[in-house]
mmCIF file of C-alpha atoms in Angstrom:
data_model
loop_
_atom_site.group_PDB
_atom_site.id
_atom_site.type_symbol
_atom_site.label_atom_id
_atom_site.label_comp_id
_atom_site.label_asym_id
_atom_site.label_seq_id
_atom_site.Cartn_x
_atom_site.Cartn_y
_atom_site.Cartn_z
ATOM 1 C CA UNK A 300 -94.183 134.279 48.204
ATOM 2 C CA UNK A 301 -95.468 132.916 45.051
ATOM 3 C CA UNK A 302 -93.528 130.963 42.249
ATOM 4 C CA UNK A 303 -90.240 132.842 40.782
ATOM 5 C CA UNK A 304 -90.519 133.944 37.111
ATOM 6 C CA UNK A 305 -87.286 132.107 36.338
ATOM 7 C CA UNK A 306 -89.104 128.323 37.703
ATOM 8 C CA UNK A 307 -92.050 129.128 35.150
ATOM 9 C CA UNK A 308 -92.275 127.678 31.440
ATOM 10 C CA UNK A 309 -92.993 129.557 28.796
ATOM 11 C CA UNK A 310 -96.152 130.945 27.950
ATOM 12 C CA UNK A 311 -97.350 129.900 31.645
ATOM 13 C CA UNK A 312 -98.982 133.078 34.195
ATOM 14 C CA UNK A 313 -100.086 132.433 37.460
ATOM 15 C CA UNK A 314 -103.114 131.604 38.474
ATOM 16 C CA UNK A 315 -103.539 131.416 42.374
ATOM 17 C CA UNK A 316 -100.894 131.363 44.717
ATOM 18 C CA UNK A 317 -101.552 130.140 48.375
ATOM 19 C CA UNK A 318 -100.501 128.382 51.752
ATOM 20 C CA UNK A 319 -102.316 126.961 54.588
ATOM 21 C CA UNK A 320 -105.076 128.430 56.681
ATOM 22 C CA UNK A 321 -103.668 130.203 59.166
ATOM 23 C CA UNK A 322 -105.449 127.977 62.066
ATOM 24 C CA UNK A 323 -101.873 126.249 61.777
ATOM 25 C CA UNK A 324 -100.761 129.049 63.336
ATOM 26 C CA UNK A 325 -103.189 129.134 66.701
ATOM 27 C CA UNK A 326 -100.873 126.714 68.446
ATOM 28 C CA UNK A 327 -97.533 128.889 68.120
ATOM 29 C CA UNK A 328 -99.564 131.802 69.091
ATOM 30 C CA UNK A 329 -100.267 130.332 72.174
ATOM 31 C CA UNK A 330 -97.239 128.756 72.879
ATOM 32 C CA UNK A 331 -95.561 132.468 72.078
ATOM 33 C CA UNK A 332 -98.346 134.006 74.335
ATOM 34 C CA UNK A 333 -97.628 131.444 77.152
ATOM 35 C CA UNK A 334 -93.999 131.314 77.648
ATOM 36 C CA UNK A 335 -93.837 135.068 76.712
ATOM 37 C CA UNK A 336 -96.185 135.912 79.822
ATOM 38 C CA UNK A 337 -94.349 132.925 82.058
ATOM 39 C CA UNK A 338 -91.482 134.161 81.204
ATOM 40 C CA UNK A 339 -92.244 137.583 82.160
ATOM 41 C CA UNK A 340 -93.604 136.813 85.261
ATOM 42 C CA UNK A 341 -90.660 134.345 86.239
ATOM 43 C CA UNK A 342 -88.063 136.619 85.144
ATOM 44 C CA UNK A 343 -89.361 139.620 87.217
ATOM 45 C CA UNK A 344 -89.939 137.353 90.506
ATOM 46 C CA UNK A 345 -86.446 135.712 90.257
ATOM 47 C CA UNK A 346 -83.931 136.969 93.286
ATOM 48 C CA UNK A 347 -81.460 139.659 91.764
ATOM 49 C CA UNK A 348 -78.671 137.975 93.851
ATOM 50 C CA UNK A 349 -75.330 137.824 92.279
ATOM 51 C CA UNK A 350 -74.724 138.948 89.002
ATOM 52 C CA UNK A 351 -78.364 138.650 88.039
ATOM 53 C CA UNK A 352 -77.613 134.979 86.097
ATOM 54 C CA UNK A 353 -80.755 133.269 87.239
ATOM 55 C CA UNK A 354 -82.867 136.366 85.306
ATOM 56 C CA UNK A 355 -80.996 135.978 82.179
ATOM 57 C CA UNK A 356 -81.133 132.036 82.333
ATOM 58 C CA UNK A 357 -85.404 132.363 82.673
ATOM 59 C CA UNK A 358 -85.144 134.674 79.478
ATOM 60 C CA UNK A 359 -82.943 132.558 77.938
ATOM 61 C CA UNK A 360 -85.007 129.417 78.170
ATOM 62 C CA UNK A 361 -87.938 131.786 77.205
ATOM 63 C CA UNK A 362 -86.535 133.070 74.080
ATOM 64 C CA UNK A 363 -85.346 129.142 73.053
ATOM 65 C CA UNK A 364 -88.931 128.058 73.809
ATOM 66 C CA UNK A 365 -90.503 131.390 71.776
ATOM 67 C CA UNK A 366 -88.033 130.471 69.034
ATOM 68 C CA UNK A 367 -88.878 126.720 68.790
ATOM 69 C CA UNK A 368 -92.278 126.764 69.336
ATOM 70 C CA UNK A 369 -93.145 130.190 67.776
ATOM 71 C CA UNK A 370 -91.064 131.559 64.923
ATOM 72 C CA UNK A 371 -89.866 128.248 63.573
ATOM 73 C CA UNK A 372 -93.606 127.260 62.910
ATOM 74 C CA UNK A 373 -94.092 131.028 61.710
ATOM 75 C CA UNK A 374 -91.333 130.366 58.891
ATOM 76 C CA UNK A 375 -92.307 127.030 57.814
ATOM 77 C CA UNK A 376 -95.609 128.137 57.140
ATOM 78 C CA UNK A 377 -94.513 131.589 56.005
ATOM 79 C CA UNK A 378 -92.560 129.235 53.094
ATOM 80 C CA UNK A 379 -94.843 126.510 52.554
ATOM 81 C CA UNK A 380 -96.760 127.888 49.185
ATOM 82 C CA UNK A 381 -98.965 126.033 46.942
ATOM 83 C CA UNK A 382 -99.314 127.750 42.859
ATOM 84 C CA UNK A 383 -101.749 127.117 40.619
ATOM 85 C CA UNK A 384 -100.575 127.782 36.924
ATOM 86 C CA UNK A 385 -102.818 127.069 33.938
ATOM 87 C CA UNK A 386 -99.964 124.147 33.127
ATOM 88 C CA UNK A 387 -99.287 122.749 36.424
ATOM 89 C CA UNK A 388 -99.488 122.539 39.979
ATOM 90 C CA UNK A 389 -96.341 123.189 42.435
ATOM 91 C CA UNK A 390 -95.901 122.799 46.169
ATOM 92 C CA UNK A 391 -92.711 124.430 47.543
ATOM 93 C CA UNK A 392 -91.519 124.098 50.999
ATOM 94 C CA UNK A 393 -88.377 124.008 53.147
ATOM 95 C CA UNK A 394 -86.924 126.421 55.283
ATOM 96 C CA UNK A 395 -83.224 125.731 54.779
ATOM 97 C CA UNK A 396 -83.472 123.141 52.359
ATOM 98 C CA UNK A 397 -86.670 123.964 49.516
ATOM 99 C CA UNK A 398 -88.474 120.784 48.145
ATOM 100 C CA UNK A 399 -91.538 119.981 46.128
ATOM 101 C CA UNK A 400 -93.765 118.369 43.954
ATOM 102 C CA UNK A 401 -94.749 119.708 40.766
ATOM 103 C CA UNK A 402 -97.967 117.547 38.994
ATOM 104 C CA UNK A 403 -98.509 118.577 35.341
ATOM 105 C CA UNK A 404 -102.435 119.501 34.531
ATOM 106 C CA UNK A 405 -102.385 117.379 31.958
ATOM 107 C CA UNK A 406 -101.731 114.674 33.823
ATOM 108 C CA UNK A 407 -104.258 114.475 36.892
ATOM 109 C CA UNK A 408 -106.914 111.915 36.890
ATOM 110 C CA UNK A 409 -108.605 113.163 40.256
ATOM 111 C CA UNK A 410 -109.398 116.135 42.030
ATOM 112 C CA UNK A 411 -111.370 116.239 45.465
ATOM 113 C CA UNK A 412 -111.688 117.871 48.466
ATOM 114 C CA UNK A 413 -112.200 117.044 52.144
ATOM 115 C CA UNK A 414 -113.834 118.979 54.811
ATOM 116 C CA UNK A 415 -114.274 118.332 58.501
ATOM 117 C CA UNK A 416 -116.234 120.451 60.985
ATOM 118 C CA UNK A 417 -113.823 122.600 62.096
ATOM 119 C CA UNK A 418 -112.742 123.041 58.397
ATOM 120 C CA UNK A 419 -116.119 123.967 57.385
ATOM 121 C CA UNK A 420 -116.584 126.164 60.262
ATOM 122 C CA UNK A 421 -112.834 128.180 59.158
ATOM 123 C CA UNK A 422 -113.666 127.638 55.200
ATOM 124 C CA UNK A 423 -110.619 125.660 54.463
ATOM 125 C CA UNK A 424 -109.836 122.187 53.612
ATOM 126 C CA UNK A 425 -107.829 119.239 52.049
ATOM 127 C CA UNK A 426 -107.383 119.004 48.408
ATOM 128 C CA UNK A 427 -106.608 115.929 47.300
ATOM 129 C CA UNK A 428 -105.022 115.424 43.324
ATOM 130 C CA UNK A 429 -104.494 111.935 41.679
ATOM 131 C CA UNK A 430 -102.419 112.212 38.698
ATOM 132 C CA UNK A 431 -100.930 109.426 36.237
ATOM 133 C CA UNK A 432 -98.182 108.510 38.179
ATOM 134 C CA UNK A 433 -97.729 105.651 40.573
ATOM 135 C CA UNK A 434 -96.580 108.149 43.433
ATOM 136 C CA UNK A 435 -99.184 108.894 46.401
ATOM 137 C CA UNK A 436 -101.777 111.723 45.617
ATOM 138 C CA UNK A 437 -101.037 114.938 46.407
ATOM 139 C CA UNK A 438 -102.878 116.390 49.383
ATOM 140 C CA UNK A 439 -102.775 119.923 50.245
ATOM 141 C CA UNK A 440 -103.640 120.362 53.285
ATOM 142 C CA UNK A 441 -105.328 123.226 54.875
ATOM 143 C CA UNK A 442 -106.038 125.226 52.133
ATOM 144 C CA UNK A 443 -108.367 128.521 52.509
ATOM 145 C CA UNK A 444 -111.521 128.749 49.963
ATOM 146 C CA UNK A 445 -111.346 125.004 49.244
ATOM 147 C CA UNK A 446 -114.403 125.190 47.051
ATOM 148 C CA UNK A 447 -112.868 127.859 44.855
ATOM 149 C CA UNK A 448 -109.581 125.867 44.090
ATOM 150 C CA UNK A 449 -111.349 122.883 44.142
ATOM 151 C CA UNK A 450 -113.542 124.159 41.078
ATOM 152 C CA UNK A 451 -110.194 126.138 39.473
ATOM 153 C CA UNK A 452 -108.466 122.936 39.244
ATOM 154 C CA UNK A 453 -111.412 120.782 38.268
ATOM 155 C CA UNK A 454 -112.189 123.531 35.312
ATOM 156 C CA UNK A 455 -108.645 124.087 33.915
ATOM 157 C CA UNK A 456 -108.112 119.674 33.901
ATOM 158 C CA UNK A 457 -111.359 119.412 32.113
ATOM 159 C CA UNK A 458 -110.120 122.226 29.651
ATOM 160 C CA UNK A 459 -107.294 120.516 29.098
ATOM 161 C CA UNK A 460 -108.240 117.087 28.962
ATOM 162 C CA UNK A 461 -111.557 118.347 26.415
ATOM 163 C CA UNK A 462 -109.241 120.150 24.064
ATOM 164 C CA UNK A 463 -107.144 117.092 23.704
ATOM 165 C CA UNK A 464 -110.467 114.463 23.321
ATOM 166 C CA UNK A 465 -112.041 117.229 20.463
ATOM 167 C CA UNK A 466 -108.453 117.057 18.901
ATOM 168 C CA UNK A 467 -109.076 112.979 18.471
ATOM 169 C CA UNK A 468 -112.495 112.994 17.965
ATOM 170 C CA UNK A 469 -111.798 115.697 14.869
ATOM 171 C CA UNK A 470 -108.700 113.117 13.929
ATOM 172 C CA UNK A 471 -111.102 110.081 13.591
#
């Protein structure tokens, strides 16, 4: 799921599209692994008595807990995307309701990265961009190949940022 043609500017293309690792996924794997197999195991060992209503209530509450803990994640990170463009940065999320944060190249002071063991162990990190306004940086979080975005920002800021000092420096 990358950025719609009809959100880009003109004369922008696409330079890497992305969303988090997918270690944020190891959690509702389990959880979908667990109650799955629970659920299973309780729904076969319930009594039949009656009109089998304590069986469907176990696979009830197992599909509820599978859908909550399991597919809901699966979605939100399925439509959490960061895009690079060589004019800005955008973060898109939201299931139901899509939000974001879009920081202009031009504009970002800072870009660095963060990396704890485990992240250096799965090759992803935290990318952290400071940019001329008085909000919060943006951090995005998780990202696979940290290094390479890290440097793809970093290069296309200093592009942008050089051609504008030669344009003074010519001017003077």
């Amino acid at each position: 799921m990358t950025l719609p043609r009809k959100l880009m500017i003109e004369g922008e293309s696409i330079i890497t599209s992305t969303r988090t690792h997918i270690k944020v996924l190891f959690v509702p794997f389990l959880i979908l692994i667990v109650v799955a197999g629970a659920g299973g195991f309780l729904a076969a060992s319930v009594s039949d008595s009656g009109n089998g209503l304590p069986r469907w209530a176990v696979i009830a509450v197992a599909l509820v807990l599978i859908v909550w803990g399991s597919v809901i994640p699966f979605i939100r990170w399925f439509t959490w995307t960061y895009t690079l463009t060589n004019k800005r940065i955008i973060e898109q999320k939201g299931i139901l309701t899509r939000s974001g944060r879009v920081i202009p190249l031009n504009r970002i002071n800072d870009v660095s990265f963060e990396k704890n063991l485990n992240d250096r162990l799965l090759g992803c990190g935290t990318l952290i961009i400071h940019d001329a306004s008085e909000q919060a940086g943006l951090a995005l979080r998780d990202i696979p190949h940290i290094e390479d975005l890290h440097r793809t920002v970093t290069s296309l800021v200093f592009e942008i940022h050089g051609g504008k000092q030669q344009a003074t420096d010519e001017s003077i």
